[in-house]
C-alpha cells in the first residue's frame, strides 16, 4: 500500500502540540507515522517506550516477546494490567497500544527474537528498540542491527541504575562498548537485585524520545546515557566507533548470527564499567580520583616527560609499547595519553587490537589537561 503523503484533519488535531515543535511539522509527523519500529521486549522498558511511541503517532509497530504477563511484572510493566494477567505480553501490549493509537498496525512476534529469526525480523523494520533483559538477546539484537544497518536504541536497568544507548549504523555499536558478552553468572538478575518501576519509566521514556529523534533525522552520533536514580546523577558518553570492534570494526569477525554465540540465558544488566575508545580530560580526572584509578600511561618521549607530566603517569614511549606489553595488564582499566592525543590514539587502537578491551585514549592529551584540569602542568 503506497504511503499517504498527507495527514488527515483528525491526525492534525491529534498531534497538533507535537507538530509545533522544531523539526517536526507535518513532514516530521508523516515520517513518524510511516516509520516501522520494532520493540524487543514488552516489559519494564517496552511499556513506557511503546506507549509513548504509539501516542506520538508511530503507526507501524512490532512487538517481540515470548513471555506471559505475571503478577510480579505489574509494578513496573505499566502497559499490562490485572485484566491481562496470564495473557501473552504481545497480546496484552497490543491492546494497550491500540487504545492509544487506534489506527496503528501492530505486528505481534510472540516467538521473540532468536538467532534463527533475527536477521529477517529486523530487516522488516526501520529502527529497533532493545527493551530486553538478558545478555543473549541484547547482544543478538546489537549484532543483528549492525549486520542489517539499522539504528538501535538500547535500554537496560538494574536497581536504580539505567542506561540508554543510541547506536547509529557506522557510528559505533553496542560491542564497541562491550566487545564480549559477559558471563551471565557474573552479574545479579533483576529478580535477585530488584528494580524500581520509576527507573524503568525514565529509561523507557528516554528510549522513546531518542527513537523519535532518530526517525526525525535529529541524531548524528552514537552515545550512551548513564543514570543513577538512587543517587540522582546522569552523564552522557559520546561514542566513537572502535576500529577493533568485533561487530563493526575494520576486521569484524561477527558476520552472521550463529546460535552458539548467544547461549547465555540469565536475565541481567551489563556492568556499569564502560570503556569508550576516548575520554575527555575531565573524565580522566574523575576516574583517576576514584579509589580504584585506572593505570595512566604516558606514551610521549622521555625528554617530553621530563618537561612536564601528570602525577602518577607511567612513561612508556609509543615506539617501545610493542616490546613492553608485559608491563600493561589486560584486566584493569588503562588510560593512554600523549601531548595532544594523536600518538596515544594510535597506541589505544593498537592495544585494542591486542585484546585490551579496557583501554581508552585521553582526548587532547597533556595539553588539554594543562588547559582544563591542572594549569600548574606547564604547556610546551
Ligand atoms: Zn562496534
Short mmCIF file of C-alpha atoms and ligand atoms in Angstrom, two decimals:
data_model
loop_
_atom_site.label_atom_id
_atom_site.label_comp_id
_atom_site.label_asym_id
_atom_site.label_seq_id
_atom_site.Cartn_x
_atom_site.Cartn_y
_atom_site.Cartn_z
CA UNK A 1 0.00 0.00 0.00
CA UNK A 2 1.61 3.34 -1.02
CA UNK A 3 2.19 5.71 1.87
CA UNK A 4 -0.30 8.54 2.15
CA UNK A 5 1.70 11.76 1.60
CA UNK A 6 -0.74 13.80 3.71
CA UNK A 7 -2.13 13.95 7.21
CA UNK A 8 -5.84 13.79 7.81
CA UNK A 9 -7.66 16.54 9.73
CA UNK A 10 -8.03 14.05 12.55
CA UNK A 11 -4.27 13.46 12.64
CA UNK A 12 -3.56 17.20 12.56
CA UNK A 13 -5.82 17.74 15.55
CA UNK A 14 -4.40 14.76 17.42
CA UNK A 15 -0.74 15.68 17.00
CA UNK A 16 -1.09 19.48 16.99
CA UNK A 17 1.07 20.13 20.07
CA UNK A 18 3.81 17.81 18.84
CA UNK A 19 3.84 19.22 15.31
CA UNK A 20 4.54 22.69 16.70
CA UNK A 21 7.98 21.52 17.82
CA UNK A 22 11.04 22.49 15.75
CA UNK A 23 11.93 19.72 13.33
CA UNK A 24 8.50 18.06 13.41
CA UNK A 25 5.76 19.87 11.48
CA UNK A 26 3.60 17.97 9.00
CA UNK A 27 6.59 16.37 7.26
CA UNK A 28 8.01 15.10 10.55
CA UNK A 29 4.67 13.79 11.69
CA UNK A 30 4.34 11.84 8.43
CA UNK A 31 7.84 10.39 8.99
CA UNK A 32 6.80 9.28 12.46
CA UNK A 33 3.53 7.80 11.19
CA UNK A 34 5.25 5.81 8.46
CA UNK A 35 8.33 4.61 10.37
CA UNK A 36 8.42 0.88 11.09
CA UNK A 37 9.60 0.38 14.67
CA UNK A 38 10.33 -2.94 16.35
CA UNK A 39 10.13 -3.15 20.14
CA UNK A 40 12.01 -6.11 21.59
CA UNK A 41 10.53 -6.89 24.99
CA UNK A 42 7.17 -5.67 26.29
CA UNK A 43 8.34 -5.35 29.88
CA UNK A 44 9.56 -2.57 32.15
CA UNK A 45 11.19 -0.58 29.33
CA UNK A 46 8.97 -1.67 26.45
CA UNK A 47 5.89 -0.48 28.36
CA UNK A 48 6.66 3.25 28.52
CA UNK A 49 8.60 3.20 25.24
CA UNK A 50 5.74 1.55 23.37
CA UNK A 51 3.04 3.73 24.89
CA UNK A 52 4.89 6.98 24.10
CA UNK A 53 5.77 5.87 20.57
CA UNK A 54 2.18 4.87 19.81
CA UNK A 55 0.89 8.08 21.36
CA UNK A 56 3.35 10.08 19.24
CA UNK A 57 1.69 8.68 16.13
CA UNK A 58 4.12 5.90 15.21
CA UNK A 59 1.67 3.62 13.48
CA UNK A 60 3.67 0.62 12.30
CA UNK A 61 4.84 -1.14 15.42
CA UNK A 62 6.15 -4.62 16.04
CA UNK A 63 6.30 -6.23 19.47
CA UNK A 64 8.51 -9.25 20.10
CA UNK A 65 8.22 -11.00 23.46
CA UNK A 66 7.84 -14.70 24.24
CA UNK A 67 6.58 -14.23 27.85
CA UNK A 68 3.20 -14.08 29.53
CA UNK A 69 2.06 -11.37 31.97
CA UNK A 70 2.80 -12.30 35.60
CA UNK A 71 1.77 -10.53 38.78
CA UNK A 72 5.39 -9.63 39.69
CA UNK A 73 5.59 -7.66 36.40
CA UNK A 74 2.85 -5.17 37.18
CA UNK A 75 4.73 -2.77 39.50
CA UNK A 76 6.82 -1.62 36.54
CA UNK A 77 5.36 -3.03 33.31
CA UNK A 78 2.60 -0.45 33.08
CA UNK A 79 1.38 -1.48 29.64
CA UNK A 80 -0.16 -4.58 31.29
CA UNK A 81 -2.82 -4.78 33.98
CA UNK A 82 -4.62 -7.19 36.27
CA UNK A 83 -7.11 -7.85 33.48
CA UNK A 84 -4.37 -9.21 31.20
CA UNK A 85 -2.60 -11.46 33.73
CA UNK A 86 -1.68 -14.74 32.06
CA UNK A 87 -2.02 -13.41 28.51
CA UNK A 88 0.96 -13.29 26.14
CA UNK A 89 2.70 -9.96 26.64
CA UNK A 90 2.46 -9.26 22.91
CA UNK A 91 -1.35 -9.53 23.04
CA UNK A 92 -1.65 -7.51 26.24
CA UNK A 93 0.66 -4.78 24.93
CA UNK A 94 -1.07 -4.60 21.55
CA UNK A 95 -4.42 -4.00 23.29
CA UNK A 96 -2.99 -1.02 25.18
CA UNK A 97 -1.23 0.41 22.13
CA UNK A 98 -4.38 0.09 20.01
CA UNK A 99 -6.30 2.05 22.60
CA UNK A 100 -3.84 4.93 22.47
CA UNK A 101 -3.37 4.76 18.65
CA UNK A 102 -6.42 3.05 17.11
CA UNK A 103 -5.08 3.44 13.57
CA UNK A 104 -1.80 1.68 14.29
CA UNK A 105 -0.86 -1.58 12.60
CA UNK A 106 0.72 -3.71 15.29
CA UNK A 107 2.56 -6.90 14.38
CA UNK A 108 2.97 -9.49 17.11
CA UNK A 109 6.08 -11.65 17.33
CA UNK A 110 5.36 -13.96 20.27
CA UNK A 111 8.30 -16.16 19.32
CA UNK A 112 10.62 -13.35 20.49
CA UNK A 113 13.99 -12.54 18.93
CA UNK A 114 16.11 -15.61 18.23
CA UNK A 115 19.31 -16.20 16.24
CA UNK A 116 17.18 -18.08 13.70
CA UNK A 117 14.75 -15.22 13.01
CA UNK A 118 16.71 -12.09 13.98
CA UNK A 119 18.10 -11.12 10.57
CA UNK A 120 14.77 -11.49 8.77
CA UNK A 121 12.71 -9.88 11.54
CA UNK A 122 14.96 -6.84 11.96
CA UNK A 123 15.23 -6.28 8.20
CA UNK A 124 11.46 -5.63 8.13
CA UNK A 125 11.82 -2.57 10.39
CA UNK A 126 13.49 0.84 10.13
CA UNK A 127 14.56 1.08 13.77
CA UNK A 128 14.82 -1.27 16.75
CA UNK A 129 14.34 -0.64 20.47
CA UNK A 130 16.03 -3.23 22.64
CA UNK A 131 13.95 -3.41 25.82
CA UNK A 132 15.01 -6.95 26.70
CA UNK A 133 16.53 -8.05 29.96
CA UNK A 134 19.14 -10.67 29.16
CA UNK A 135 22.60 -10.64 27.65
CA UNK A 136 21.91 -13.20 24.94
CA UNK A 137 19.07 -11.25 23.34
CA UNK A 138 20.83 -7.93 23.90
CA UNK A 139 23.97 -8.98 22.03
CA UNK A 140 21.87 -10.73 19.39
CA UNK A 141 19.85 -7.55 18.80
CA UNK A 142 23.02 -5.46 18.68
CA UNK A 143 24.77 -7.74 16.17
CA UNK A 144 21.65 -8.14 14.02
CA UNK A 145 21.23 -4.35 13.82
CA UNK A 146 24.88 -3.88 12.77
CA UNK A 147 24.52 -6.56 10.07
CA UNK A 148 21.21 -5.11 8.83
CA UNK A 149 22.40 -1.48 9.04
CA UNK A 150 19.55 -0.49 11.36
CA UNK A 151 19.77 2.06 14.18
CA UNK A 152 19.39 0.53 17.62
CA UNK A 153 18.08 2.21 20.77
CA UNK A 154 19.28 0.16 23.70
CA UNK A 155 17.99 0.31 27.26
CA UNK A 156 18.78 -1.52 30.47
CA UNK A 157 18.06 -1.13 34.17
CA UNK A 158 19.16 -2.72 37.39
CA UNK A 159 18.18 -1.47 40.83
CA UNK A 160 18.20 2.33 40.39
CA UNK A 161 20.73 2.37 37.57
CA UNK A 162 19.84 2.73 33.93
CA UNK A 163 21.46 3.04 30.52
CA UNK A 164 20.15 4.33 27.21
CA UNK A 165 22.34 3.69 24.18
CA UNK A 166 21.82 5.21 20.75
CA UNK A 167 23.75 3.22 18.15
CA UNK A 168 23.66 4.58 14.62
CA UNK A 169 24.99 2.49 11.71
CA UNK A 170 28.69 3.18 11.16
CA UNK A 171 28.94 5.41 14.25
CA UNK A 172 29.78 2.86 16.93
CA UNK A 173 27.78 -0.11 18.19
CA UNK A 174 26.98 -1.87 21.46
CA UNK A 175 30.03 -4.13 21.05
CA UNK A 176 32.29 -1.06 20.72
CA UNK A 177 31.44 -0.66 24.43
CA UNK A 178 31.05 -4.31 25.38
CA UNK A 179 33.11 -6.41 22.93
CA UNK A 180 32.44 -9.71 24.68
CA UNK A 181 29.21 -10.99 26.19
CA UNK A 182 29.81 -11.19 29.96
CA UNK A 183 29.38 -14.39 31.87
CA UNK A 184 25.71 -14.39 32.90
CA UNK A 185 26.65 -15.67 36.36
CA UNK A 186 28.88 -12.64 36.96
CA UNK A 187 26.02 -10.18 37.46
CA UNK A 188 22.85 -10.29 39.52
CA UNK A 189 19.50 -10.80 37.81
CA UNK A 190 16.60 -8.35 38.03
CA UNK A 191 14.79 -10.95 40.09
CA UNK A 192 17.70 -11.11 42.55
CA UNK A 193 18.68 -7.45 42.64
CA UNK A 194 15.30 -5.76 42.30
CA UNK A 195 14.34 -2.83 40.13
CA UNK A 196 12.43 0.44 40.57
CA UNK A 197 9.41 0.97 38.34
CA UNK A 198 10.09 4.69 38.02
CA UNK A 199 13.63 3.97 36.79
CA UNK A 200 12.11 1.81 34.05
CA UNK A 201 9.77 4.69 33.26
CA UNK A 202 12.64 7.15 32.84
CA UNK A 203 14.78 4.79 30.75
CA UNK A 204 11.88 3.60 28.57
CA UNK A 205 10.61 7.14 28.00
CA UNK A 206 14.11 8.34 27.17
CA UNK A 207 14.39 5.49 24.66
CA UNK A 208 11.14 6.64 23.03
CA UNK A 209 12.44 10.23 22.83
CA UNK A 210 15.70 9.06 21.23
CA UNK A 211 13.81 6.83 18.78
CA UNK A 212 11.66 9.79 17.72
CA UNK A 213 14.77 11.98 17.32
CA UNK A 214 16.46 9.32 15.15
CA UNK A 215 13.36 8.96 12.95
CA UNK A 216 13.22 12.74 12.56
CA UNK A 217 16.88 12.78 11.49
CA UNK A 218 18.00 14.72 14.56
CA UNK A 219 20.82 12.38 15.62
CA UNK A 220 24.26 12.10 14.02
CA UNK A 221 26.31 10.36 16.71
CA UNK A 222 26.12 7.24 18.79
CA UNK A 223 26.06 7.82 22.55
CA UNK A 224 25.32 6.24 25.90
CA UNK A 225 23.35 7.89 28.69
CA UNK A 226 24.02 6.53 32.16
CA UNK A 227 21.68 7.43 35.02
CA UNK A 228 21.54 6.52 38.68
CA UNK A 229 18.18 7.39 40.18
CA UNK A 230 19.23 6.33 43.67
CA UNK A 231 21.94 9.00 43.91
CA UNK A 232 20.27 11.26 41.33
CA UNK A 233 23.04 11.57 38.74
CA UNK A 234 23.31 11.24 34.98
CA UNK A 235 26.03 11.56 32.37
CA UNK A 236 26.30 11.12 28.62
CA UNK A 237 29.20 9.38 26.91
CA UNK A 238 29.67 10.20 23.25
CA UNK A 239 30.73 7.09 21.38
CA UNK A 240 33.24 6.71 18.61
CA UNK A 241 33.38 3.55 16.52
CA UNK A 242 36.15 1.26 17.78
CA UNK A 243 38.25 0.02 14.84
CA UNK A 244 38.91 -3.18 16.80
CA UNK A 245 35.19 -3.85 17.44
CA UNK A 246 34.31 -7.49 16.66
CA UNK A 247 30.95 -6.44 15.17
CA UNK A 248 31.56 -3.15 13.32
CA UNK A 249 35.36 -2.81 13.26
CA UNK A 250 37.65 -2.93 10.24
CA UNK A 251 38.36 -6.63 10.80
CA UNK A 252 34.94 -7.56 12.22
CA UNK A 253 34.59 -11.25 12.96
CA UNK A 254 30.83 -11.32 13.54
CA UNK A 255 29.44 -11.88 10.05
CA UNK A 256 26.39 -13.96 10.91
CA UNK A 257 24.16 -14.82 13.88
CA UNK A 258 25.23 -18.34 14.80
CA UNK A 259 23.12 -19.58 17.76
CA UNK A 260 26.14 -20.77 19.77
CA UNK A 261 27.24 -17.16 20.18
CA UNK A 262 24.03 -16.29 22.04
CA UNK A 263 23.56 -19.05 24.57
CA UNK A 264 23.51 -17.20 27.92
CA UNK A 265 20.01 -17.18 29.34
CA UNK A 266 20.19 -15.38 32.68
CA UNK A 267 18.38 -12.06 33.00
CA UNK A 268 20.93 -9.38 33.66
CA UNK A 269 22.18 -5.87 33.04
CA UNK A 270 25.76 -5.17 31.98
CA UNK A 271 28.21 -3.83 34.48
CA UNK A 272 28.48 -0.06 34.50
CA UNK A 273 32.22 -0.12 33.75
CA UNK A 274 32.04 1.08 30.17
CA UNK A 275 35.31 1.80 28.41
CA UNK A 276 34.84 4.13 25.46
CA UNK A 277 37.67 4.44 22.96
CA UNK A 278 38.28 8.00 24.13
CA UNK A 279 37.58 10.02 27.28
CA UNK A 280 37.86 13.74 27.99
CA UNK A 281 40.47 15.09 30.40
CA UNK A 282 37.67 15.88 32.84
CA UNK A 283 36.51 12.26 32.72
CA UNK A 284 40.13 11.10 33.11
CA UNK A 285 40.50 13.30 36.21
CA UNK A 286 37.25 11.85 37.63
CA UNK A 287 38.44 8.29 37.08
CA UNK A 288 41.92 8.98 38.46
CA UNK A 289 40.41 10.44 41.64
CA UNK A 290 38.44 7.28 42.43
CA UNK A 291 39.59 4.65 44.90
CA UNK A 292 40.33 2.27 42.01
CA UNK A 293 42.00 4.57 39.48
CA UNK A 294 42.94 3.31 36.01
CA UNK A 295 46.55 2.81 35.03
CA UNK A 296 47.72 6.03 33.34
CA UNK A 297 50.34 5.54 30.63
CA UNK A 298 52.21 8.44 29.04
CA UNK A 299 53.41 7.47 25.56
CA UNK A 300 55.47 10.60 24.86
CA UNK A 301 59.29 10.61 24.73
CA UNK A 302 61.48 10.78 27.85
CA UNK A 303 62.54 14.39 27.21
CA UNK A 304 58.89 15.47 26.97
CA UNK A 305 58.13 13.59 30.19
CA UNK A 306 60.98 15.48 31.88
CA UNK A 307 59.43 18.80 30.80
CA UNK A 308 56.10 18.01 32.42
CA UNK A 309 53.95 15.04 33.32
CA UNK A 310 50.73 14.11 35.06
CA UNK A 311 51.32 12.83 38.57
CA UNK A 312 51.15 9.06 38.72
CA UNK A 313 51.64 8.56 34.98
CA UNK A 314 53.93 5.76 33.84
CA UNK A 315 56.21 6.54 30.90
CA UNK A 316 56.24 4.04 28.04
CA UNK A 317 57.13 5.87 24.79
CA UNK A 318 54.97 4.92 21.83
CA UNK A 319 57.72 3.12 19.93
CA UNK A 320 58.51 0.82 22.84
CA UNK A 321 54.88 -0.18 23.51
CA UNK A 322 55.01 -3.36 21.33
CA UNK A 323 58.03 -4.71 23.23
CA UNK A 324 56.76 -3.70 26.68
CA UNK A 325 53.24 -5.17 26.58
CA UNK A 326 54.06 -7.35 29.57
CA UNK A 327 54.10 -4.18 31.70
CA UNK A 328 50.49 -3.39 30.80
CA UNK A 329 47.95 -5.67 32.48
CA UNK A 330 44.94 -6.67 30.36
CA UNK A 331 42.45 -6.96 33.20
CA UNK A 332 42.47 -3.36 34.50
CA UNK A 333 41.24 -0.08 33.00
CA UNK A 334 44.03 1.83 31.26
CA UNK A 335 44.18 5.45 30.10
CA UNK A 336 46.70 6.40 27.43
CA UNK A 337 47.84 9.98 26.89
CA UNK A 338 50.45 11.89 24.92
CA UNK A 339 50.93 15.58 24.05
CA UNK A 340 47.76 16.26 22.03
CA UNK A 341 46.07 12.87 21.74
CA UNK A 342 47.34 11.69 18.35
CA UNK A 343 50.06 9.23 19.34
CA UNK A 344 48.00 7.96 22.25
CA UNK A 345 45.03 7.23 19.97
CA UNK A 346 47.32 5.11 17.78
CA UNK A 347 48.51 3.24 20.87
CA UNK A 348 44.90 2.83 22.06
CA UNK A 349 43.90 1.26 18.76
CA UNK A 350 46.99 -0.95 18.82
CA UNK A 351 46.25 -2.19 22.34
CA UNK A 352 42.58 -2.83 21.46
CA UNK A 353 43.73 -4.95 18.54
CA UNK A 354 45.83 -6.92 21.03
CA UNK A 355 42.83 -7.72 23.19
CA UNK A 356 42.95 -4.83 25.67
CA UNK A 357 39.24 -4.08 25.98
CA UNK A 358 39.52 -1.62 28.88
CA UNK A 359 41.91 0.88 27.32
CA UNK A 360 40.84 4.43 26.44
CA UNK A 361 42.59 7.41 24.89
CA UNK A 362 42.71 10.74 26.77
CA UNK A 363 41.40 13.29 24.29
CA UNK A 364 43.65 16.31 23.82
CA UNK A 365 46.49 14.80 25.86
CA UNK A 366 48.52 16.59 28.50
CA UNK A 367 47.97 19.91 26.71
CA UNK A 368 44.21 19.67 27.33
CA UNK A 369 44.99 18.54 30.88
CA UNK A 370 47.02 21.75 31.42
CA UNK A 371 44.26 23.92 29.95
CA UNK A 372 41.24 22.33 31.60
CA UNK A 373 42.34 20.39 34.67
CA UNK A 374 45.67 21.49 36.11
CA UNK A 375 47.25 24.78 34.95
CA UNK A 376 50.31 24.00 37.09
CA UNK A 377 51.36 21.45 34.47
CA UNK A 378 53.42 23.54 32.03
CA UNK A 379 52.47 23.64 28.35
CA UNK A 380 55.02 23.32 25.56
ZN1 LIG B 1 31.12 -1.73 17.16
#
